[in-house]
Short mmCIF file of C-alpha atoms in Angstrom, two decimals:
data_model
loop_
_atom_site.label_atom_id
_atom_site.label_comp_id
_atom_site.label_asym_id
_atom_site.label_seq_id
_atom_site.Cartn_x
_atom_site.Cartn_y
_atom_site.Cartn_z
CA UNK A 51 -37.30 -11.46 -3.49
CA UNK A 52 -36.66 -14.69 -5.41
CA UNK A 53 -37.08 -12.78 -8.69
CA UNK A 54 -34.35 -10.35 -7.62
CA UNK A 55 -32.05 -13.26 -6.82
CA UNK A 56 -32.69 -14.84 -10.22
CA UNK A 57 -31.89 -11.57 -12.01
CA UNK A 58 -28.65 -11.16 -10.02
CA UNK A 59 -27.69 -14.78 -10.71
CA UNK A 60 -28.20 -14.28 -14.42
CA UNK A 61 -26.03 -11.13 -14.37
CA UNK A 62 -23.26 -13.00 -12.57
CA UNK A 63 -23.49 -16.10 -14.75
CA UNK A 64 -24.36 -18.22 -11.72
CA UNK A 65 -26.28 -21.43 -11.29
CA UNK A 66 -29.57 -20.55 -9.58
CA UNK A 67 -29.55 -23.38 -7.05
CA UNK A 68 -26.78 -22.11 -4.76
CA UNK A 69 -28.17 -18.57 -4.66
CA UNK A 70 -31.69 -19.70 -3.83
CA UNK A 71 -30.33 -22.26 -1.34
CA UNK A 72 -29.49 -19.44 1.03
CA UNK A 73 -33.20 -18.73 1.45
CA UNK A 74 -34.07 -22.22 2.62
CA UNK A 75 -35.00 -22.63 6.27
CA UNK A 76 -31.67 -22.77 8.17
CA UNK A 77 -33.45 -24.36 11.14
CA UNK A 78 -34.09 -27.56 9.18
CA UNK A 79 -32.41 -30.53 10.92
CA UNK A 80 -30.02 -32.78 9.01
CA UNK A 81 -28.21 -36.01 9.68
CA UNK A 82 -25.09 -36.19 7.51
CA UNK A 83 -23.66 -39.67 7.02
CA UNK A 84 -20.48 -40.88 5.33
CA UNK A 85 -18.10 -43.80 5.58
CA UNK A 86 -15.64 -41.75 7.63
CA UNK A 87 -15.03 -38.39 9.28
CA UNK A 88 -12.21 -36.03 10.25
CA UNK A 89 -13.22 -33.71 13.06
CA UNK A 90 -10.45 -31.13 12.49
CA UNK A 91 -8.54 -31.75 15.72
CA UNK A 92 -7.87 -35.50 16.06
CA UNK A 93 -4.85 -37.33 14.73
CA UNK A 94 -6.93 -39.86 12.84
CA UNK A 95 -9.99 -40.26 10.68
CA UNK A 96 -12.81 -42.22 12.33
CA UNK A 97 -15.56 -44.45 10.94
CA UNK A 98 -18.42 -44.03 10.44
CA UNK A 99 -18.94 -40.32 9.91
CA UNK A 100 -22.10 -38.83 11.41
CA UNK A 101 -22.86 -35.15 11.96
CA UNK A 102 -26.23 -33.91 13.23
CA UNK A 103 -27.19 -30.35 12.34
CA UNK A 104 -30.02 -28.33 13.88
CA UNK A 105 -30.63 -24.62 13.56
CA UNK A 106 -27.43 -24.06 11.61
CA UNK A 107 -25.24 -25.57 14.34
CA UNK A 108 -23.75 -28.98 15.04
CA UNK A 109 -25.81 -30.77 17.69
CA UNK A 110 -24.31 -34.25 17.47
CA UNK A 111 -21.18 -35.98 16.19
CA UNK A 112 -20.29 -39.66 15.86
CA UNK A 113 -22.16 -42.94 16.10
CA UNK A 114 -23.50 -42.16 19.59
CA UNK A 115 -25.22 -38.92 18.48
CA UNK A 116 -28.95 -38.58 19.08
CA UNK A 117 -30.76 -38.41 15.74
CA UNK A 118 -33.70 -35.96 15.78
CA UNK A 119 -37.00 -37.17 14.41
CA UNK A 120 -37.97 -35.61 11.13
CA UNK A 121 -34.37 -34.81 10.16
CA UNK A 122 -33.36 -35.09 6.52
CA UNK A 123 -30.79 -37.87 6.24
CA UNK A 124 -28.06 -37.14 3.69
CA UNK A 125 -26.10 -40.34 3.00
CA UNK A 126 -22.89 -39.40 1.19
CA UNK A 127 -21.57 -42.94 0.89
CA UNK A 128 -17.87 -43.79 0.55
CA UNK A 129 -16.74 -40.32 1.51
CA UNK A 130 -15.15 -38.35 4.34
CA UNK A 131 -16.88 -35.57 6.23
CA UNK A 132 -14.63 -32.66 7.25
CA UNK A 133 -15.02 -29.16 8.70
CA UNK A 134 -15.53 -26.50 6.06
CA UNK A 135 -12.13 -25.52 4.68
CA UNK A 136 -10.57 -22.15 5.54
CA UNK A 137 -8.24 -20.09 3.33
CA UNK A 138 -6.29 -17.50 5.32
CA UNK A 139 -4.97 -15.53 2.32
CA UNK A 140 -7.31 -14.66 -0.54
CA UNK A 141 -8.10 -11.75 -2.83
CA UNK A 142 -11.66 -12.50 -3.93
CA UNK A 143 -12.16 -9.04 -5.42
CA UNK A 144 -9.19 -9.42 -7.75
CA UNK A 145 -9.42 -11.30 -11.05
CA UNK A 146 -6.81 -13.81 -12.20
CA UNK A 147 -5.25 -12.55 -15.40
CA UNK A 148 -2.14 -13.84 -17.16
CA UNK A 149 -1.83 -10.62 -19.18
CA UNK A 150 -0.09 -8.18 -16.82
CA UNK A 151 -0.71 -5.13 -19.00
CA UNK A 152 -4.40 -5.97 -19.51
CA UNK A 153 -4.88 -6.56 -15.79
CA UNK A 154 -3.42 -3.11 -15.08
CA UNK A 155 -5.65 -1.52 -17.73
CA UNK A 156 -8.76 -3.32 -16.45
CA UNK A 157 -8.03 -1.93 -13.00
CA UNK A 158 -8.22 1.57 -14.45
CA UNK A 159 -11.13 1.10 -16.85
CA UNK A 160 -13.61 -1.27 -15.21
CA UNK A 161 -16.46 0.41 -13.34
CA UNK A 162 -16.57 -0.52 -9.67
CA UNK A 163 -20.00 -2.21 -10.00
CA UNK A 164 -18.55 -4.50 -12.68
CA UNK A 165 -15.66 -5.38 -10.35
CA UNK A 166 -18.21 -6.18 -7.65
CA UNK A 167 -20.06 -8.57 -9.96
CA UNK A 168 -16.78 -10.25 -10.90
CA UNK A 169 -15.97 -10.64 -7.21
CA UNK A 170 -19.33 -12.29 -6.51
CA UNK A 171 -18.48 -14.98 -9.05
CA UNK A 172 -15.11 -15.58 -7.37
CA UNK A 173 -16.89 -15.90 -4.02
CA UNK A 174 -19.27 -18.55 -5.34
CA UNK A 175 -16.46 -20.53 -6.97
CA UNK A 176 -14.51 -20.48 -3.71
CA UNK A 177 -17.49 -21.70 -1.68
CA UNK A 178 -18.18 -24.50 -4.16
CA UNK A 179 -14.54 -25.61 -3.75
CA UNK A 180 -15.33 -26.28 -0.09
CA UNK A 181 -13.98 -23.09 1.49
CA UNK A 182 -16.66 -21.82 3.85
CA UNK A 183 -14.44 -19.14 5.44
CA UNK A 184 -11.70 -16.92 4.02
CA UNK A 185 -9.45 -14.16 5.28
CA UNK A 186 -9.34 -11.62 2.44
CA UNK A 187 -6.17 -9.61 2.79
CA UNK A 188 -6.22 -6.73 0.35
CA UNK A 189 -8.78 -5.07 -1.88
CA UNK A 190 -9.76 -1.63 -3.16
CA UNK A 191 -12.77 0.69 -3.20
CA UNK A 192 -14.29 -1.27 -0.27
CA UNK A 193 -15.18 -4.11 -2.65
CA UNK A 194 -14.28 -6.72 -0.06
CA UNK A 195 -16.40 -5.13 2.65
CA UNK A 196 -19.31 -4.87 0.23
CA UNK A 197 -18.94 -8.48 -0.85
CA UNK A 198 -18.71 -9.60 2.78
CA UNK A 199 -21.91 -7.72 3.58
CA UNK A 200 -23.77 -9.12 0.56
CA UNK A 201 -22.81 -12.67 1.53
CA UNK A 202 -23.87 -12.12 5.13
CA UNK A 203 -27.25 -10.78 3.95
CA UNK A 204 -27.79 -13.75 1.65
CA UNK A 205 -27.73 -11.68 -1.55
CA UNK A 206 -24.95 -13.78 -3.11
CA UNK A 207 -23.46 -17.15 -2.13
CA UNK A 208 -19.93 -17.15 -0.80
CA UNK A 209 -17.68 -17.98 2.11
CA UNK A 210 -17.68 -16.18 5.45
CA UNK A 211 -15.19 -13.33 5.03
CA UNK A 212 -12.77 -11.47 7.25
CA UNK A 213 -11.70 -8.41 5.27
CA UNK A 214 -8.82 -5.92 5.36
CA UNK A 215 -10.44 -3.18 3.16
CA UNK A 216 -6.91 -2.50 1.88
CA UNK A 217 -3.39 -3.42 2.92
CA UNK A 218 -1.27 -0.85 4.78
CA UNK A 219 2.26 -0.07 3.62
CA UNK A 220 4.82 2.59 2.82
CA UNK A 221 4.86 5.19 0.07
CA UNK A 222 6.29 3.57 -3.05
CA UNK A 223 6.11 0.11 -1.51
CA UNK A 224 4.32 -3.10 -2.37
CA UNK A 225 1.01 -1.83 -0.95
CA UNK A 226 1.17 1.41 -2.94
CA UNK A 227 0.38 1.75 -6.64
CA UNK A 228 3.71 2.01 -8.46
CA UNK A 229 4.88 1.99 -12.05
CA UNK A 230 2.89 5.07 -13.15
CA UNK A 231 4.06 8.64 -13.79
CA UNK A 232 3.51 11.18 -11.07
CA UNK A 233 -0.09 12.35 -10.96
CA UNK A 234 -1.39 9.69 -13.36
CA UNK A 235 -3.63 8.20 -10.66
CA UNK A 236 -4.58 11.49 -9.06
CA UNK A 237 -3.32 12.98 -5.77
CA UNK A 238 -0.49 11.30 -3.86
CA UNK A 239 -1.69 8.37 -1.75
CA UNK A 240 -2.04 8.57 2.04
CA UNK A 241 -3.47 6.81 5.11
CA UNK A 242 -7.00 6.94 3.65
CA UNK A 243 -5.96 4.22 1.18
CA UNK A 244 -3.45 2.54 3.49
CA UNK A 245 -0.23 4.34 2.51
CA UNK A 246 1.70 5.62 5.54
CA UNK A 247 4.84 7.41 6.64
CA UNK A 248 5.48 7.36 10.38
CA UNK A 249 3.87 5.73 13.45
CA UNK A 250 1.06 8.27 13.76
CA UNK A 251 -0.04 7.67 10.17
CA UNK A 252 0.13 3.92 10.83
CA UNK A 253 -2.34 4.30 13.68
CA UNK A 254 -4.58 6.56 11.60
CA UNK A 255 -4.61 4.06 8.71
CA UNK A 256 -5.63 1.24 11.07
CA UNK A 257 -8.40 3.36 12.55
CA UNK A 258 -9.70 4.37 9.12
CA UNK A 259 -9.69 0.79 7.87
CA UNK A 260 -11.57 -0.28 10.98
CA UNK A 261 -14.02 2.61 10.57
CA UNK A 262 -14.94 1.46 7.07
CA UNK A 263 -15.35 -2.24 7.74
CA UNK A 264 -12.00 -3.97 8.22
CA UNK A 265 -12.07 -7.05 10.45
CA UNK A 266 -8.39 -7.89 9.84
CA UNK A 267 -5.40 -5.57 9.40
CA UNK A 268 -2.91 -6.55 6.70
CA UNK A 269 0.40 -4.77 6.19
CA UNK A 270 3.26 -4.96 3.73
CA UNK A 271 6.46 -5.28 5.75
CA UNK A 272 8.65 -5.95 2.71
CA UNK A 273 8.71 -5.58 -1.04
CA UNK A 274 6.69 -7.92 -3.21
CA UNK A 275 6.88 -10.02 -6.34
CA UNK A 276 4.11 -8.40 -8.39
CA UNK A 277 4.98 -4.73 -7.77
CA UNK A 278 7.30 -2.83 -10.07
CA UNK A 279 9.16 -0.32 -7.89
CA UNK A 280 10.68 -2.44 -5.11
CA UNK A 281 13.02 -5.35 -4.52
CA UNK A 282 11.20 -8.39 -3.19
CA UNK A 283 13.12 -8.72 0.08
CA UNK A 284 13.63 -5.09 1.20
CA UNK A 285 12.07 -3.92 4.50
CA UNK A 286 9.49 -1.19 3.86
CA UNK A 287 8.24 -0.16 7.30
CA UNK A 288 10.31 0.89 10.29
CA UNK A 289 10.13 -0.90 13.61
CA UNK A 290 8.27 2.09 15.09
CA UNK A 291 5.70 2.05 12.28
CA UNK A 292 5.04 -1.68 12.69
CA UNK A 293 4.92 -1.39 16.47
CA UNK A 294 2.26 1.31 16.19
CA UNK A 295 0.27 -0.54 13.54
CA UNK A 296 0.08 -3.83 15.45
CA UNK A 297 -0.55 -2.13 18.79
CA UNK A 298 -3.45 -0.12 17.35
CA UNK A 299 -4.96 -3.15 15.62
CA UNK A 300 -4.74 -5.30 18.73
CA UNK A 301 -6.25 -2.49 20.83
CA UNK A 302 -9.23 -2.68 18.46
CA UNK A 303 -9.20 -6.49 18.88
CA UNK A 304 -8.27 -7.03 15.26
CA UNK A 305 -5.85 -9.74 14.13
CA UNK A 306 -2.89 -8.73 11.97
CA UNK A 307 -1.06 -10.24 9.00
CA UNK A 308 2.18 -9.16 7.36
CA UNK A 309 3.11 -9.68 3.74
CA UNK A 310 6.82 -10.35 4.23
CA UNK A 311 9.22 -12.01 1.82
CA UNK A 312 12.48 -10.65 3.24
CA UNK A 313 14.03 -11.67 6.55
CA UNK A 314 14.61 -8.22 8.07
CA UNK A 315 11.13 -6.88 7.37
CA UNK A 316 9.59 -10.10 8.67
CA UNK A 317 11.60 -9.88 11.89
CA UNK A 318 10.44 -6.31 12.47
CA UNK A 319 6.83 -7.50 12.10
CA UNK A 320 7.42 -10.46 14.43
CA UNK A 321 8.97 -8.20 17.07
CA UNK A 322 5.91 -5.95 16.79
CA UNK A 323 3.66 -8.91 17.62
CA UNK A 324 2.19 -9.64 14.20
CA UNK A 325 -0.17 -12.63 14.20
CA UNK A 326 1.02 -14.16 10.93
CA UNK A 327 3.74 -13.88 8.34
CA UNK A 328 2.53 -14.33 4.75
CA UNK A 329 4.80 -15.82 2.06
CA UNK A 330 8.05 -15.65 4.07
CA UNK A 331 10.21 -16.65 1.10
CA UNK A 332 13.53 -15.48 2.57
CA UNK A 333 12.91 -16.04 6.29
CA UNK A 334 16.16 -16.89 8.08
CA UNK A 335 16.74 -19.12 11.10
CA UNK A 336 16.63 -16.17 13.50
CA UNK A 337 13.23 -15.10 12.18
CA UNK A 338 11.86 -18.64 12.25
CA UNK A 339 13.07 -19.12 15.82
CA UNK A 340 11.39 -15.84 16.81
CA UNK A 341 8.15 -17.11 15.27
CA UNK A 342 8.40 -20.35 17.21
CA UNK A 343 9.01 -18.48 20.47
CA UNK A 344 6.16 -16.00 19.97
CA UNK A 345 3.67 -18.44 18.43
CA UNK A 346 3.51 -16.48 15.18
CA UNK A 347 1.74 -18.31 12.38
CA UNK A 348 3.38 -18.94 9.01
CA UNK A 349 1.10 -18.81 5.94
CA UNK A 350 3.35 -19.87 3.04
CA UNK A 351 0.89 -19.38 0.11
CA UNK A 352 2.43 -22.17 -1.92
CA UNK A 353 -0.28 -21.88 -4.58
CA UNK A 354 0.98 -18.40 -5.37
CA UNK A 355 4.32 -19.97 -6.20
CA UNK A 356 2.53 -22.63 -8.27
CA UNK A 357 0.57 -20.00 -10.18
CA UNK A 358 3.69 -17.99 -11.01
CA UNK A 359 5.64 -21.12 -11.95
CA UNK A 360 2.90 -22.17 -14.36
CA UNK A 361 2.93 -18.75 -16.01
CA UNK A 362 6.70 -18.84 -16.44
CA UNK A 363 6.58 -22.37 -17.86
CA UNK A 364 3.88 -21.36 -20.35
CA UNK A 365 5.94 -18.39 -21.50
CA UNK A 366 3.36 -15.85 -20.37
CA UNK A 367 4.74 -12.34 -20.99
CA UNK A 368 5.77 -11.03 -17.58
CA UNK A 369 7.62 -7.72 -17.05
CA UNK A 370 11.32 -8.64 -16.71
CA UNK A 371 11.70 -7.01 -13.28
CA UNK A 372 8.78 -9.04 -11.94
CA UNK A 373 9.95 -12.29 -13.54
CA UNK A 374 13.36 -12.01 -11.85
CA UNK A 375 11.70 -11.47 -8.45
CA UNK A 376 9.29 -14.35 -9.03
CA UNK A 377 12.08 -16.77 -9.89
CA UNK A 378 14.03 -15.70 -6.81
CA UNK A 379 11.06 -16.24 -4.47
CA UNK A 380 10.16 -19.57 -6.08
CA UNK A 381 13.73 -20.78 -5.54
CA UNK A 382 13.56 -20.12 -1.79
CA UNK A 383 10.04 -20.59 -0.44
CA UNK A 384 9.93 -24.40 -0.55
CA UNK A 385 13.09 -24.63 1.54
CA UNK A 386 11.73 -22.05 3.98
CA UNK A 387 8.52 -24.08 4.38
CA UNK A 388 10.49 -27.23 5.14
CA UNK A 389 12.61 -25.39 7.74
CA UNK A 390 9.47 -23.99 9.38
CA UNK A 391 7.95 -27.47 9.44
CA UNK A 392 11.07 -28.95 11.03
CA UNK A 393 11.10 -26.24 13.73
CA UNK A 394 7.47 -26.93 14.65
CA UNK A 395 6.21 -23.46 13.74
CA UNK A 396 2.45 -23.00 13.54
CA UNK A 397 1.44 -23.24 9.88
CA UNK A 398 -1.84 -22.06 8.43
CA UNK A 399 -3.30 -22.69 4.99
CA UNK A 400 -3.48 -19.65 2.74
CA UNK A 401 -3.20 -19.58 -1.03
CA UNK A 402 -3.04 -16.00 -2.40
CA UNK A 403 -6.07 -16.70 -4.58
CA UNK A 404 -6.01 -14.43 -7.66
CA UNK A 405 -2.33 -15.12 -8.32
CA UNK A 406 -3.71 -18.43 -9.63
CA UNK A 407 -7.29 -19.05 -10.88
CA UNK A 408 -9.94 -18.88 -8.15
CA UNK A 409 -11.34 -22.24 -7.13
CA UNK A 410 -8.06 -24.14 -7.03
CA UNK A 411 -7.57 -23.28 -3.34
CA UNK A 412 -7.59 -26.92 -2.18
CA UNK A 413 -4.42 -27.65 -4.14
CA UNK A 414 -2.58 -26.00 -1.24
CA UNK A 415 -3.16 -29.20 0.75
CA UNK A 416 -1.07 -31.33 -1.60
CA UNK A 417 1.53 -28.59 -2.00
CA UNK A 418 2.20 -28.82 1.75
CA UNK A 419 2.14 -32.62 1.80
CA UNK A 420 4.53 -32.78 -1.16
CA UNK A 421 7.01 -30.77 0.92
CA UNK A 422 6.88 -33.15 3.87
CA UNK A 423 3.84 -32.19 5.96
CA UNK A 424 1.77 -35.15 7.18
CA UNK A 425 -1.65 -35.31 5.49
CA UNK A 426 -3.45 -35.10 8.84
CA UNK A 427 -1.51 -31.94 9.69
CA UNK A 428 -2.29 -30.42 6.30
CA UNK A 429 -6.00 -31.00 6.97
CA UNK A 430 -5.62 -29.33 10.37
CA UNK A 431 -3.84 -26.36 8.75
CA UNK A 432 -6.88 -25.71 6.58
CA UNK A 433 -9.41 -26.20 9.37
CA UNK A 434 -8.64 -25.94 13.11
CA UNK A 435 -5.30 -24.11 12.77
CA UNK A 436 -6.73 -21.46 10.46
CA UNK A 437 -9.72 -21.04 12.77
CA UNK A 438 -7.30 -20.35 15.61
CA UNK A 439 -5.31 -17.89 13.46
CA UNK A 440 -8.49 -16.02 12.52
CA UNK A 441 -9.69 -15.87 16.11
CA UNK A 442 -12.75 -17.98 15.27
CA UNK A 443 -11.84 -21.26 16.97
CA UNK A 444 -14.93 -21.02 19.16
CA UNK A 445 -17.18 -21.02 16.08
CA UNK A 446 -15.59 -22.96 13.21
CA UNK A 447 -12.68 -25.24 12.27
CA UNK A 448 -13.84 -28.47 13.93
CA UNK A 449 -16.85 -30.77 13.89
CA UNK A 450 -17.94 -30.33 17.49
CA UNK A 451 -21.24 -29.79 19.23
CA UNK A 452 -22.06 -26.09 19.39
CA UNK A 453 -19.93 -25.06 16.39
CA UNK A 454 -21.45 -23.56 13.25
CA UNK A 455 -22.46 -26.30 10.81
CA UNK A 456 -19.78 -25.79 8.17
CA UNK A 457 -19.29 -29.27 6.71
CA UNK A 458 -17.78 -30.55 3.46
CA UNK A 459 -17.39 -34.03 1.99
CA UNK A 460 -14.76 -35.47 -0.31
CA UNK A 461 -14.64 -38.89 -2.01
CA UNK A 462 -12.70 -41.67 -0.33
CA UNK A 463 -10.04 -41.07 2.32
CA UNK A 464 -7.93 -37.89 2.05
CA UNK A 465 -5.24 -39.41 4.28
CA UNK A 466 -4.63 -42.01 1.59
CA UNK A 467 -4.78 -39.40 -1.17
CA UNK A 468 -4.65 -35.77 -0.04
CA UNK A 469 -5.74 -34.64 -3.50
CA UNK A 470 -9.24 -35.86 -2.71
CA UNK A 471 -9.62 -32.45 -1.06
CA UNK A 472 -9.72 -31.04 -4.60
CA UNK A 473 -12.94 -32.96 -5.31
CA UNK A 474 -15.37 -31.53 -2.75
CA UNK A 475 -18.88 -32.65 -3.74
CA UNK A 476 -20.88 -31.58 -0.69
CA UNK A 477 -20.82 -28.14 0.91
CA UNK A 478 -22.84 -26.98 3.90
CA UNK A 479 -22.38 -23.56 5.48
CA UNK A 480 -24.20 -22.73 8.71
CA UNK A 481 -26.68 -25.52 8.11
CA UNK A 482 -27.54 -24.58 4.51
CA UNK A 483 -26.61 -27.03 1.74
CA UNK A 484 -25.01 -25.22 -1.21
CA UNK A 485 -23.68 -28.23 -3.07
CA UNK A 486 -24.60 -31.92 -3.10
CA UNK A 487 -23.23 -33.72 -6.13
CA UNK A 488 -22.63 -37.22 -4.80
CA UNK A 489 -20.52 -39.22 -7.30
CA UNK A 490 -22.22 -42.21 -8.88
#
């Protein structure tokens, strides 16, 4: 078994330690110590930080915790213990590429097994950045479901994954392949790949996604930045289609997320009962007030904006139609975030990983703080709030007795410098240590 892991690690270009770490005894008890701790729910960081782990779960927290005999004590020094970070908007099976034409060609030429190996590297990088759980909201060829399964079986290291299989949207919309001549990609797309027309097809697409492994339903309620055939803010699904989609997903006890830049499309999704709005660049006051009333989460994906801004500043060749849409969204999303913050809307941390290089997920924390969010609330967004959004608050998101032992450590105090979250040096997932690189 170990030999198979070593061969796979070599193929993926991985360090052997994290892959083999998954096969250590998860029942081994640990006592994690650090100068301070954030439990994911409190309004302050406490000192000292102590977390006791037994059998992959947290069995004690704080200075009064009972320390089991024979436990391995891991003293992390002048650091802060936190719950494993959560990213509510990733695309682990997609590669970051600044060459738009090459990315499109790679999508047509790369064999699916090669894409799967690429994705496994992205998963490892994300875990090493401190993200022990992700919501992956759009893939192809069941790559995300396969990656999720491989991680769960211990074949490759990576975060816990909720997967969408593919996003669901309208013919010719952001969730459909556009920019090619008719017939170039084969038969016209349909519900089997998440492309719908009408409420009945919306229900069928949800059922098919669920049948083949989806644990989250993601839809495209408006146009997008990186698609060629649509304006960024146009609504793309009718109210009836969104009503059917959300109703069917919720009947299957699946959470829902809507890609929505434009105000009208977002409001249709909110009326339908969507669980979160992603991006939300052009949300208006009416839409934001609806979100506040219904408890809809806002996932602003500020790192997507950062990634696009960096490409524009570097002069990366971007198709003109896409560049215009990107600049329009960039000009609005920061203001929208600040309005949502002022209205007290629930905000989750999601980054749109793949629009920027994988592994930079934690930069979303400082993006939110730079726009006025309190550091403690940014930490909650990427831990307890995201756990609530994902429907996993009973398992992850806080350092509490009975929760899964997902624990990370960063140097110093992240409330004094939120960018310490970008320097995770200790990662534990379900009681298994994947990274321990204590600074000297």
